[in-house]
């Protein structure tokens, strides 16, 4: 088995489970011995083909194979539904040069697949109607892109769309773009033969940024009477629209403060200085005005420390073995650096296992506790889910399911967004099985060899006959099998990868960068909920000290 966790093509933990073809157990029976092995699928080199009319060779090879390779129900048979395009018994497509579209049907045993073929004039121009888009995750609006081409009208189906990072922005088959998380990515259009590609850069932010805090950055403990000192303050986050602040002294006869934060020490004594942001958030400190003051001391905590204190409740979980012992054990499990296709050195693996080395920026999200409620209301979820297909308006259903099964409601909703193609996938929109329409929002049971078939059959077996039932059933499955499983309570990405409770067992990946890569995805989507309450669970190995997030 392999897990998918919120990453575009591999999509990421937000934990849906799929299986590669090779992972599906082969079932032997007397039927297969006496009656042969049936074909279960047909694979081709491409999903579609283009033949250009100016080509010297007006033909293409389908490159088809049966699955499994040892099936015994005969060779693949080919047919075309257009007289201008023929196909040989070996799967070679030939055009007579007439621009048109044909569907080539491949059949083996009881399995058939269709591949479109386009005969087109050569494409001399291929770009997009917009090169940049600015969207807002908390005010989602669909923006449509179109391919600008020469010839001006390409045949329907010749252009496909995809997103560089679906956790930030999703694009459907018609070029409609929807925001999912915070960040920057690109959406692409390309011809089905891959010869022409164009992109649009998409920036996703927050329309209504909520100010979380204001920090006085250079507060001092005392000031000599008759002198002045300029204060400064930091707004978090710093991209709020209203940046206005007001300053106030509890006793202006002792120390007064101007509108720009300049202090004036007038008489000996003490006063409290307070800064107030536009939404009422405050920060304050006490200062003494004295005639014989020596050098003052800056008493403000660093902004990084203040931000760390705001980042959420952090709980350390102690383990009875050292970081070195954990690393040595993981070395025996044949870990890899997937991006470089090699085994890691000991130091590289230790760095990946070490919680304190990966607790900055998005890295800390590998410790986010996905079993904890985030305090988000249905209206906020509904704003985020607006326009997202069958998920639109389902905020309360996600809240109820998350509370019922002990999950983060934001995790549950964003997981469904990713796995369901922002609510527009075939499984999300409903598939008929035995006369009943069923829904699968999390890709559960959707094996790679036939995702729609297997995913819908699983949904049918579970009785997910409505979107609401699929939300509830998916939440229960995720909770029972992963996040709140009694044997493997792997409620964080870190624990899913390394499983410090039972090191070396039930680990979801061999890539040492897996958890931090998925953490970037989690963060981009959680950043769409700036008011969320976050909880972190961080392993602490013997001999290691507690630390702050940076």
Short mmCIF file of C-alpha atoms in Angstrom, two decimals:
data_model
loop_
_atom_site.label_atom_id
_atom_site.label_comp_id
_atom_site.label_asym_id
_atom_site.label_seq_id
_atom_site.Cartn_x
_atom_site.Cartn_y
_atom_site.Cartn_z
CA UNK A 1 0.00 0.00 0.00
CA UNK A 2 1.01 3.62 -0.40
CA UNK A 3 -0.54 6.72 1.04
CA UNK A 4 -1.34 9.93 -0.75
CA UNK A 5 -0.93 13.12 1.25
CA UNK A 6 -1.81 16.44 -0.10
CA UNK A 7 0.72 16.76 -3.23
CA UNK A 8 -0.79 17.30 -6.69
CA UNK A 9 0.17 14.15 -8.58
CA UNK A 10 1.04 12.08 -5.49
CA UNK A 11 -1.50 14.03 -3.42
CA UNK A 12 -0.61 14.09 0.25
CA UNK A 13 -1.44 12.95 3.81
CA UNK A 14 -4.29 14.16 4.25
CA UNK A 15 -4.34 10.43 4.20
CA UNK A 16 -6.21 8.76 1.41
CA UNK A 17 -5.01 5.32 0.60
CA UNK A 18 -4.46 3.99 -2.87
CA UNK A 19 -2.56 1.02 -4.18
CA UNK A 20 -0.22 0.59 -7.08
CA UNK A 21 -1.08 -2.16 -9.51
CA UNK A 22 1.80 -4.24 -8.21
CA UNK A 23 0.46 -3.89 -4.66
CA UNK A 24 -2.90 -5.48 -5.44
CA UNK A 25 -2.81 -9.10 -4.27
CA UNK A 26 -3.15 -11.68 -7.04
CA UNK A 27 -5.96 -14.11 -6.33
CA UNK A 28 -5.54 -17.61 -7.77
CA UNK A 29 -8.44 -19.95 -8.28
CA UNK A 30 -9.40 -23.06 -10.20
CA UNK A 31 -11.15 -20.77 -12.69
CA UNK A 32 -7.85 -19.08 -13.58
CA UNK A 33 -6.14 -22.46 -13.98
CA UNK A 34 -8.78 -24.00 -16.26
CA UNK A 35 -10.27 -20.96 -17.93
CA UNK A 36 -7.31 -18.57 -18.15
CA UNK A 37 -6.41 -15.18 -16.73
CA UNK A 38 -8.73 -12.32 -17.79
CA UNK A 39 -7.60 -8.87 -18.86
CA UNK A 40 -8.40 -6.26 -16.22
CA UNK A 41 -7.01 -3.18 -17.96
CA UNK A 42 -5.43 -1.81 -21.13
CA UNK A 43 -2.57 0.67 -20.92
CA UNK A 44 -1.42 3.00 -23.72
CA UNK A 45 1.58 5.28 -24.10
CA UNK A 46 -0.64 8.39 -24.06
CA UNK A 47 -4.19 9.30 -23.13
CA UNK A 48 -4.67 11.06 -26.51
CA UNK A 49 -2.79 11.62 -29.78
CA UNK A 50 -2.34 14.45 -32.28
CA UNK A 51 -1.30 14.07 -35.91
CA UNK A 52 -0.36 17.35 -37.63
CA UNK A 53 -1.31 17.80 -41.26
CA UNK A 54 2.14 19.13 -42.21
CA UNK A 55 3.89 16.03 -40.91
CA UNK A 56 5.85 13.83 -43.29
CA UNK A 57 4.38 10.80 -41.53
CA UNK A 58 0.62 11.06 -40.88
CA UNK A 59 0.63 8.22 -38.38
CA UNK A 60 1.22 7.42 -34.70
CA UNK A 61 1.77 4.33 -32.57
CA UNK A 62 -0.67 3.63 -29.71
CA UNK A 63 1.85 1.52 -27.78
CA UNK A 64 -0.82 -0.52 -25.98
CA UNK A 65 -0.40 -3.35 -23.49
CA UNK A 66 -2.85 -5.51 -21.58
CA UNK A 67 -2.86 -5.68 -17.81
CA UNK A 68 -1.92 -8.12 -16.41
CA UNK A 69 0.70 -8.92 -19.00
CA UNK A 70 0.02 -12.66 -18.69
CA UNK A 71 -3.72 -12.44 -19.40
CA UNK A 72 -4.93 -15.19 -21.71
CA UNK A 73 -8.07 -13.81 -23.36
CA UNK A 74 -6.53 -12.84 -26.71
CA UNK A 75 -4.72 -9.98 -28.36
CA UNK A 76 -5.93 -6.38 -28.29
CA UNK A 77 -8.33 -5.51 -31.09
CA UNK A 78 -8.56 -1.98 -32.49
CA UNK A 79 -11.29 -0.01 -34.26
CA UNK A 80 -11.82 3.59 -35.42
CA UNK A 81 -15.11 5.49 -35.63
CA UNK A 82 -13.89 7.84 -38.39
CA UNK A 83 -13.26 6.83 -41.99
CA UNK A 84 -10.45 9.39 -42.30
CA UNK A 85 -8.39 7.66 -39.60
CA UNK A 86 -7.57 3.95 -39.75
CA UNK A 87 -5.87 1.73 -37.21
CA UNK A 88 -3.93 -1.46 -37.94
CA UNK A 89 -4.23 -4.73 -36.05
CA UNK A 90 -0.98 -3.79 -34.26
CA UNK A 91 -2.28 -0.40 -33.12
CA UNK A 92 -0.74 1.98 -35.66
CA UNK A 93 -2.97 4.99 -36.42
CA UNK A 94 -2.91 6.45 -39.93
CA UNK A 95 -4.64 9.62 -41.19
CA UNK A 96 -5.53 10.57 -44.76
CA UNK A 97 -4.70 14.19 -43.93
CA UNK A 98 -8.27 15.44 -43.37
CA UNK A 99 -8.54 17.51 -40.12
CA UNK A 100 -10.90 15.60 -37.85
CA UNK A 101 -11.30 13.74 -34.58
CA UNK A 102 -11.59 9.99 -34.14
CA UNK A 103 -12.09 7.67 -31.19
CA UNK A 104 -9.92 4.56 -31.29
CA UNK A 105 -11.40 1.70 -29.27
CA UNK A 106 -9.11 -0.98 -27.85
CA UNK A 107 -10.71 -4.23 -26.70
CA UNK A 108 -9.33 -7.32 -24.95
CA UNK A 109 -11.60 -9.86 -23.33
CA UNK A 110 -14.33 -7.94 -21.53
CA UNK A 111 -12.29 -4.73 -21.22
CA UNK A 112 -12.50 -1.76 -23.59
CA UNK A 113 -10.85 1.66 -23.52
CA UNK A 114 -11.12 4.60 -25.92
CA UNK A 115 -8.36 6.97 -26.95
CA UNK A 116 -9.07 10.16 -28.93
CA UNK A 117 -6.98 11.06 -31.98
CA UNK A 118 -6.89 14.59 -33.41
CA UNK A 119 -5.74 15.45 -36.92
CA UNK A 120 -5.00 19.16 -36.84
CA UNK A 121 -3.29 21.95 -38.66
CA UNK A 122 0.09 22.78 -37.08
CA UNK A 123 -0.14 25.00 -33.97
CA UNK A 124 1.98 28.12 -34.41
CA UNK A 125 0.83 30.04 -31.31
CA UNK A 126 -0.06 28.77 -27.83
CA UNK A 127 -0.48 31.06 -24.81
CA UNK A 128 -3.03 31.85 -22.09
CA UNK A 129 -5.56 34.64 -21.81
CA UNK A 130 -3.88 35.79 -18.57
CA UNK A 131 -0.32 35.40 -17.37
CA UNK A 132 -1.05 36.28 -13.71
CA UNK A 133 -3.98 35.84 -11.32
CA UNK A 134 -4.58 37.08 -7.78
CA UNK A 135 -7.09 35.06 -5.78
CA UNK A 136 -8.24 34.92 -2.15
CA UNK A 137 -8.70 31.71 -0.19
CA UNK A 138 -11.21 33.30 2.20
CA UNK A 139 -13.22 34.85 -0.64
CA UNK A 140 -12.98 32.18 -3.34
CA UNK A 141 -14.06 33.22 -6.80
CA UNK A 142 -13.67 31.16 -9.95
CA UNK A 143 -11.58 32.76 -12.68
CA UNK A 144 -11.66 31.25 -16.16
CA UNK A 145 -8.57 31.01 -18.32
CA UNK A 146 -8.54 30.17 -22.00
CA UNK A 147 -5.88 29.07 -24.44
CA UNK A 148 -5.00 31.65 -27.11
CA UNK A 149 -3.94 29.69 -30.19
CA UNK A 150 -3.26 29.77 -33.88
CA UNK A 151 -5.27 28.27 -35.47
CA UNK A 152 -7.81 30.10 -33.36
CA UNK A 153 -10.15 27.16 -32.80
CA UNK A 154 -8.57 23.93 -31.62
CA UNK A 155 -10.68 20.82 -31.51
CA UNK A 156 -12.41 20.20 -28.14
CA UNK A 157 -10.24 17.95 -26.01
CA UNK A 158 -6.91 18.92 -27.58
CA UNK A 159 -5.97 21.04 -24.55
CA UNK A 160 -5.60 19.73 -20.99
CA UNK A 161 -5.17 21.71 -17.78
CA UNK A 162 -3.26 21.05 -14.58
CA UNK A 163 -1.99 22.85 -11.49
CA UNK A 164 1.57 22.94 -10.24
CA UNK A 165 0.26 22.67 -6.67
CA UNK A 166 -3.40 21.84 -6.07
CA UNK A 167 -3.04 22.66 -2.38
CA UNK A 168 -2.77 26.30 -3.50
CA UNK A 169 -4.94 26.45 -6.62
CA UNK A 170 -7.04 23.96 -8.57
CA UNK A 171 -7.86 24.17 -12.27
CA UNK A 172 -10.58 22.08 -13.90
CA UNK A 173 -10.77 20.62 -17.40
CA UNK A 174 -12.31 23.85 -18.74
CA UNK A 175 -9.60 26.16 -17.36
CA UNK A 176 -11.58 27.42 -14.34
CA UNK A 177 -9.21 28.24 -11.45
CA UNK A 178 -10.18 28.03 -7.75
CA UNK A 179 -8.03 28.93 -4.70
CA UNK A 180 -7.39 26.24 -2.08
CA UNK A 181 -4.52 27.46 0.11
CA UNK A 182 -2.15 30.37 0.63
CA UNK A 183 0.90 30.75 -1.61
CA UNK A 184 2.07 31.00 -5.20
CA UNK A 185 1.84 28.37 -7.91
CA UNK A 186 1.18 28.11 -11.64
CA UNK A 187 -1.59 26.55 -13.67
CA UNK A 188 -0.79 25.14 -17.08
CA UNK A 189 -2.50 24.39 -20.34
CA UNK A 190 -0.88 21.96 -22.74
CA UNK A 191 -1.78 20.10 -25.89
CA UNK A 192 -2.46 16.42 -25.31
CA UNK A 193 0.70 15.45 -27.16
CA UNK A 194 2.79 17.63 -24.82
CA UNK A 195 4.25 19.67 -27.68
CA UNK A 196 2.83 23.03 -26.54
CA UNK A 197 2.55 24.36 -22.97
CA UNK A 198 1.57 27.74 -21.49
CA UNK A 199 1.29 28.85 -17.87
CA UNK A 200 -0.36 31.43 -15.64
CA UNK A 201 1.16 32.34 -12.27
CA UNK A 202 -1.43 32.28 -9.48
CA UNK A 203 -1.03 34.22 -6.23
CA UNK A 204 -3.43 33.19 -3.44
CA UNK A 205 -3.71 35.31 -0.32
CA UNK A 206 -6.32 36.39 2.21
CA UNK A 207 -8.88 39.05 1.40
CA UNK A 208 -9.77 39.77 5.01
CA UNK A 209 -6.58 39.30 7.02
CA UNK A 210 -7.31 39.09 10.73
CA UNK A 211 -4.80 40.84 12.98
CA UNK A 212 -3.63 38.39 15.61
CA UNK A 213 -1.34 40.59 17.66
CA UNK A 214 0.58 43.83 17.99
CA UNK A 215 4.06 43.76 19.57
CA UNK A 216 6.03 46.69 20.97
CA UNK A 217 9.48 45.82 19.68
CA UNK A 218 11.78 48.12 21.65
CA UNK A 219 10.21 48.76 25.06
CA UNK A 220 12.65 49.96 27.76
CA UNK A 221 12.60 49.76 31.54
CA UNK A 222 13.45 53.41 32.34
CA UNK A 223 14.02 56.81 30.81
CA UNK A 224 15.83 59.83 32.20
CA UNK A 225 13.54 62.71 33.11
CA UNK A 226 13.60 65.41 30.46
CA UNK A 227 14.55 63.07 27.59
CA UNK A 228 12.56 61.34 24.88
CA UNK A 229 12.59 57.95 23.16
CA UNK A 230 10.85 56.61 20.02
CA UNK A 231 8.91 53.34 20.28
CA UNK A 232 8.06 51.04 17.39
CA UNK A 233 5.49 48.26 17.03
CA UNK A 234 4.97 45.24 14.76
CA UNK A 235 1.60 44.09 13.47
CA UNK A 236 1.09 40.36 12.95
CA UNK A 237 0.42 39.42 10.28
CA UNK A 238 1.97 42.44 8.62
CA UNK A 239 -0.31 42.37 5.55
CA UNK A 240 -3.45 43.53 7.37
CA UNK A 241 -5.28 46.27 5.51
CA UNK A 242 -5.70 48.66 8.45
CA UNK A 243 -2.27 49.33 9.93
CA UNK A 244 -3.33 52.18 12.22
CA UNK A 245 -2.26 52.17 15.89
CA UNK A 246 -2.88 54.44 18.87
CA UNK A 247 -0.54 55.04 21.81
CA UNK A 248 -1.59 55.85 25.37
CA UNK A 249 0.08 56.50 28.73
CA UNK A 250 -1.55 55.65 32.04
CA UNK A 251 -0.05 58.84 33.50
CA UNK A 252 0.94 61.52 31.03
CA UNK A 253 2.27 63.76 33.82
CA UNK A 254 5.03 61.19 34.34
CA UNK A 255 5.63 59.87 30.82
CA UNK A 256 3.58 61.07 27.85
CA UNK A 257 3.49 59.46 24.42
CA UNK A 258 2.87 61.07 21.03
CA UNK A 259 0.73 59.64 18.25
CA UNK A 260 3.87 58.29 16.55
CA UNK A 261 5.06 56.45 19.71
CA UNK A 262 7.59 59.02 20.95
CA UNK A 263 7.95 59.00 24.75
CA UNK A 264 8.61 62.15 26.85
CA UNK A 265 9.76 61.65 30.45
CA UNK A 266 8.41 64.66 32.41
CA UNK A 267 8.39 63.80 36.14
CA UNK A 268 9.83 61.00 38.30
CA UNK A 269 7.46 58.05 38.63
CA UNK A 270 6.07 55.11 36.74
CA UNK A 271 3.58 54.79 33.89
CA UNK A 272 2.19 52.07 31.67
CA UNK A 273 2.47 52.60 27.93
CA UNK A 274 -0.08 50.80 25.71
CA UNK A 275 -0.36 50.47 21.95
CA UNK A 276 -3.74 49.52 20.48
CA UNK A 277 -4.27 48.20 16.95
CA UNK A 278 -7.33 48.94 14.83
CA UNK A 279 -9.13 45.74 15.88
CA UNK A 280 -8.47 46.32 19.60
CA UNK A 281 -5.42 44.09 20.08
CA UNK A 282 -3.00 45.65 22.59
CA UNK A 283 0.51 45.39 23.96
CA UNK A 284 1.90 47.32 26.95
CA UNK A 285 4.83 47.70 29.31
CA UNK A 286 5.73 49.66 32.43
CA UNK A 287 8.42 52.36 32.32
CA UNK A 288 10.03 54.41 35.08
CA UNK A 289 10.97 58.06 34.70
CA UNK A 290 13.85 58.93 36.97
CA UNK A 291 16.22 61.85 37.33
CA UNK A 292 19.30 59.67 37.88
CA UNK A 293 18.60 56.92 35.30
CA UNK A 294 21.61 55.14 33.93
CA UNK A 295 21.58 53.21 30.67
CA UNK A 296 18.15 51.77 29.94
CA UNK A 297 17.52 48.09 29.10
CA UNK A 298 15.38 46.93 26.20
CA UNK A 299 12.81 44.62 27.76
CA UNK A 300 10.80 43.57 24.68
CA UNK A 301 11.03 39.93 23.68
CA UNK A 302 12.26 39.30 20.12
CA UNK A 303 9.44 39.24 17.58
CA UNK A 304 10.41 35.67 16.67
CA UNK A 305 9.82 34.60 20.26
CA UNK A 306 6.47 36.40 20.43
CA UNK A 307 5.41 34.74 17.19
CA UNK A 308 6.46 31.37 18.57
CA UNK A 309 4.22 31.94 21.57
CA UNK A 310 1.33 32.63 19.20
CA UNK A 311 1.95 29.63 16.96
CA UNK A 312 -0.25 27.31 18.99
CA UNK A 313 -0.22 25.03 21.97
CA UNK A 314 2.93 22.89 21.87
CA UNK A 315 3.12 19.65 23.80
CA UNK A 316 6.32 17.64 24.09
CA UNK A 317 6.05 13.85 24.19
CA UNK A 318 9.05 12.20 25.82
CA UNK A 319 10.56 8.97 24.44
CA UNK A 320 12.90 6.56 26.27
CA UNK A 321 15.66 6.50 23.66
CA UNK A 322 18.07 8.99 22.20
CA UNK A 323 18.04 10.72 18.84
CA UNK A 324 21.10 8.68 17.82
CA UNK A 325 19.34 5.43 18.74
CA UNK A 326 16.30 6.50 16.72
CA UNK A 327 18.51 7.40 13.74
CA UNK A 328 20.45 4.13 13.88
CA UNK A 329 17.22 2.14 13.87
CA UNK A 330 15.85 4.12 10.92
CA UNK A 331 19.09 3.44 8.99
CA UNK A 332 18.21 -0.26 9.07
CA UNK A 333 14.90 0.46 7.29
CA UNK A 334 16.61 1.43 4.01
CA UNK A 335 15.47 5.08 3.86
CA UNK A 336 15.92 7.09 0.66
CA UNK A 337 16.15 10.70 -0.49
CA UNK A 338 13.49 10.42 -3.15
CA UNK A 339 14.32 13.72 -4.87
CA UNK A 340 17.91 12.53 -5.47
CA UNK A 341 17.21 8.80 -5.87
CA UNK A 342 19.84 7.73 -3.34
CA UNK A 343 20.37 6.50 0.19
CA UNK A 344 21.00 9.19 2.83
CA UNK A 345 24.19 9.57 4.81
CA UNK A 346 23.88 9.12 8.57
CA UNK A 347 24.04 12.88 9.22
CA UNK A 348 21.35 13.59 6.64
CA UNK A 349 19.03 11.03 8.19
CA UNK A 350 19.68 12.30 11.72
CA UNK A 351 18.84 15.84 10.59
CA UNK A 352 15.55 14.63 9.09
CA UNK A 353 14.63 12.70 12.26
CA UNK A 354 15.62 15.53 14.64
CA UNK A 355 12.46 17.51 15.56
CA UNK A 356 14.41 20.62 16.59
CA UNK A 357 16.12 20.81 13.19
CA UNK A 358 12.81 20.93 11.34
CA UNK A 359 10.68 23.25 13.44
CA UNK A 360 10.94 26.44 11.38
CA UNK A 361 8.43 27.94 8.95
CA UNK A 362 6.38 25.18 7.33
CA UNK A 363 8.50 22.47 8.95
CA UNK A 364 6.66 22.81 12.25
CA UNK A 365 3.44 21.70 10.57
CA UNK A 366 4.74 18.12 10.52
CA UNK A 367 4.00 18.23 14.27
CA UNK A 368 0.48 19.63 13.88
CA UNK A 369 -1.95 17.44 15.83
CA UNK A 370 -4.60 16.40 13.31
CA UNK A 371 -6.79 14.97 16.07
CA UNK A 372 -7.42 18.35 17.70
CA UNK A 373 -10.36 20.63 16.92
CA UNK A 374 -9.35 24.08 15.61
CA UNK A 375 -12.31 26.15 16.80
CA UNK A 376 -13.51 27.09 13.31
CA UNK A 377 -17.21 27.78 12.74
CA UNK A 378 -19.40 26.57 9.89
CA UNK A 379 -19.61 30.02 8.28
CA UNK A 380 -15.81 30.21 7.96
CA UNK A 381 -15.67 26.73 6.45
CA UNK A 382 -18.49 27.61 4.07
CA UNK A 383 -16.61 30.66 2.82
CA UNK A 384 -13.62 28.45 2.08
CA UNK A 385 -15.75 25.76 0.41
CA UNK A 386 -17.68 28.25 -1.71
CA UNK A 387 -17.64 27.24 -5.37
CA UNK A 388 -15.94 23.90 -4.67
CA UNK A 389 -18.40 21.60 -6.39
CA UNK A 390 -20.32 19.19 -4.18
CA UNK A 391 -18.47 20.52 -1.09
CA UNK A 392 -20.08 23.96 -1.40
CA UNK A 393 -22.17 24.68 1.71
CA UNK A 394 -21.01 21.59 3.61
CA UNK A 395 -19.19 23.41 6.42
CA UNK A 396 -21.54 22.16 9.13
CA UNK A 397 -21.25 18.58 7.90
CA UNK A 398 -17.45 18.73 8.16
CA UNK A 399 -17.70 20.25 11.63
CA UNK A 400 -20.09 17.54 12.83
CA UNK A 401 -17.99 14.70 11.40
CA UNK A 402 -14.75 16.12 12.81
CA UNK A 403 -16.24 16.45 16.27
CA UNK A 404 -17.83 13.00 16.10
CA UNK A 405 -14.60 11.20 15.19
CA UNK A 406 -11.97 13.34 16.91
CA UNK A 407 -10.39 15.13 13.96
CA UNK A 408 -9.26 18.61 13.01
CA UNK A 409 -12.16 20.11 11.07
CA UNK A 410 -9.79 22.13 8.87
CA UNK A 411 -7.73 19.05 8.07
CA UNK A 412 -10.87 17.10 7.21
CA UNK A 413 -12.25 19.79 4.90
CA UNK A 414 -8.96 20.56 3.14
CA UNK A 415 -8.24 16.85 2.73
CA UNK A 416 -11.58 16.43 0.98
CA UNK A 417 -10.87 19.45 -1.24
CA UNK A 418 -7.59 17.93 -2.44
CA UNK A 419 -8.75 14.36 -2.89
CA UNK A 420 -11.98 15.33 -4.66
CA UNK A 421 -10.49 17.78 -7.15
CA UNK A 422 -12.09 20.69 -5.28
CA UNK A 423 -15.40 18.85 -5.31
CA UNK A 424 -15.46 18.23 -9.08
CA UNK A 425 -13.93 14.74 -9.48
CA UNK A 426 -16.04 11.95 -10.89
CA UNK A 427 -16.04 10.11 -7.57
CA UNK A 428 -17.12 13.28 -5.77
CA UNK A 429 -19.94 14.03 -8.22
CA UNK A 430 -21.29 10.51 -7.92
CA UNK A 431 -20.91 7.19 -9.70
CA UNK A 432 -23.71 4.68 -10.29
CA UNK A 433 -23.06 1.20 -8.92
CA UNK A 434 -25.74 -1.46 -9.22
CA UNK A 435 -28.35 1.20 -9.86
CA UNK A 436 -27.34 3.34 -6.87
CA UNK A 437 -25.36 6.59 -7.05
CA UNK A 438 -22.55 6.66 -4.49
CA UNK A 439 -19.93 9.27 -3.51
CA UNK A 440 -16.30 9.09 -2.38
CA UNK A 441 -14.65 12.35 -1.34
CA UNK A 442 -11.36 11.07 0.06
CA UNK A 443 -10.23 8.55 -2.55
CA UNK A 444 -10.64 5.73 -0.05
CA UNK A 445 -10.19 2.35 -1.71
CA UNK A 446 -9.52 4.06 -5.06
CA UNK A 447 -6.70 1.82 -6.27
CA UNK A 448 -4.56 3.27 -9.03
CA UNK A 449 -5.35 0.44 -11.45
CA UNK A 450 -8.95 1.70 -11.64
CA UNK A 451 -9.58 4.58 -9.24
CA UNK A 452 -13.18 5.35 -10.24
CA UNK A 453 -14.22 1.71 -10.36
CA UNK A 454 -12.62 0.65 -7.08
CA UNK A 455 -13.43 3.89 -5.27
CA UNK A 456 -17.10 3.71 -6.22
CA UNK A 457 -17.35 0.02 -5.36
CA UNK A 458 -15.89 0.76 -1.93
CA UNK A 459 -18.34 3.63 -1.45
CA UNK A 460 -21.19 1.31 -2.43
CA UNK A 461 -20.06 -1.30 0.11
CA UNK A 462 -20.01 1.42 2.79
CA UNK A 463 -23.39 2.87 1.86
CA UNK A 464 -22.11 6.34 0.95
CA UNK A 465 -25.21 7.24 -1.07
CA UNK A 466 -25.02 11.00 -0.46
CA UNK A 467 -22.32 13.64 -0.12
CA UNK A 468 -23.17 13.95 3.57
CA UNK A 469 -22.77 10.20 4.06
CA UNK A 470 -19.41 10.31 2.24
CA UNK A 471 -18.18 13.12 4.55
CA UNK A 472 -19.22 11.22 7.67
CA UNK A 473 -17.98 7.85 6.43
CA UNK A 474 -14.68 9.22 5.21
CA UNK A 475 -14.05 10.97 8.53
CA UNK A 476 -14.76 7.78 10.43
CA UNK A 477 -12.45 5.74 8.18
CA UNK A 478 -9.58 8.24 8.52
CA UNK A 479 -9.98 8.39 12.30
CA UNK A 480 -10.21 4.64 12.85
CA UNK A 481 -7.48 3.63 10.42
CA UNK A 482 -4.96 6.42 10.93
CA UNK A 483 -5.22 9.37 13.26
CA UNK A 484 -7.01 7.72 16.19
CA UNK A 485 -6.17 4.09 15.48
CA UNK A 486 -5.76 2.33 18.86
CA UNK A 487 -2.64 0.44 17.73
CA UNK A 488 -0.98 3.20 15.68
CA UNK A 489 -2.15 6.62 16.81
CA UNK A 490 -0.22 8.53 14.19
CA UNK A 491 -1.88 11.90 14.57
CA UNK A 492 0.93 14.00 13.06
CA UNK A 493 2.87 13.84 9.81
CA UNK A 494 6.06 13.24 11.77
CA UNK A 495 4.53 10.21 13.50
CA UNK A 496 3.18 8.90 10.20
CA UNK A 497 6.68 8.97 8.73
CA UNK A 498 8.85 7.94 11.70
CA UNK A 499 6.40 6.40 14.23
CA UNK A 500 8.45 7.17 17.37
CA UNK A 501 6.02 5.10 19.48
CA UNK A 502 7.01 1.97 17.52
CA UNK A 503 10.03 2.96 15.41
CA UNK A 504 10.40 1.10 12.14
CA UNK A 505 6.81 -0.17 12.16
CA UNK A 506 3.81 1.09 10.20
CA UNK A 507 5.76 3.93 8.58
CA UNK A 508 4.05 5.46 5.57
CA UNK A 509 7.08 6.33 3.44
CA UNK A 510 10.77 5.60 2.93
CA UNK A 511 11.59 9.13 1.72
CA UNK A 512 13.28 11.03 4.55
CA UNK A 513 11.85 14.32 3.20
CA UNK A 514 8.27 13.04 3.13
CA UNK A 515 7.01 14.63 6.34
CA UNK A 516 8.51 18.07 5.67
CA UNK A 517 7.25 18.01 2.07
CA UNK A 518 3.72 17.24 3.22
CA UNK A 519 4.02 19.88 5.95
CA UNK A 520 4.33 22.57 3.26
CA UNK A 521 1.03 21.43 1.82
CA UNK A 522 -0.67 21.33 5.22
CA UNK A 523 0.56 24.83 5.98
CA UNK A 524 -0.60 26.35 2.69
CA UNK A 525 -4.12 25.14 3.39
CA UNK A 526 -4.23 25.90 7.12
CA UNK A 527 -3.00 29.43 6.37
CA UNK A 528 -6.39 29.98 4.73
CA UNK A 529 -7.80 29.91 8.30
CA UNK A 530 -5.82 32.57 10.17
CA UNK A 531 -8.08 32.40 13.22
CA UNK A 532 -7.63 28.66 13.75
CA UNK A 533 -6.41 27.26 17.06
CA UNK A 534 -3.41 25.06 16.35
CA UNK A 535 -2.03 22.30 18.55
CA UNK A 536 1.38 20.69 18.10
CA UNK A 537 2.73 17.43 19.47
CA UNK A 538 6.54 17.23 19.33
CA UNK A 539 8.71 14.20 20.17
CA UNK A 540 11.45 14.77 22.74
CA UNK A 541 14.18 12.14 22.75
CA UNK A 542 16.36 11.32 25.75
CA UNK A 543 19.11 13.89 26.17
CA UNK A 544 17.34 16.51 24.03
CA UNK A 545 16.00 19.81 25.42
CA UNK A 546 12.66 21.44 24.80
CA UNK A 547 12.79 24.18 22.18
CA UNK A 548 10.69 26.95 20.68
CA UNK A 549 9.25 27.10 17.19
CA UNK A 550 10.90 29.73 15.04
#
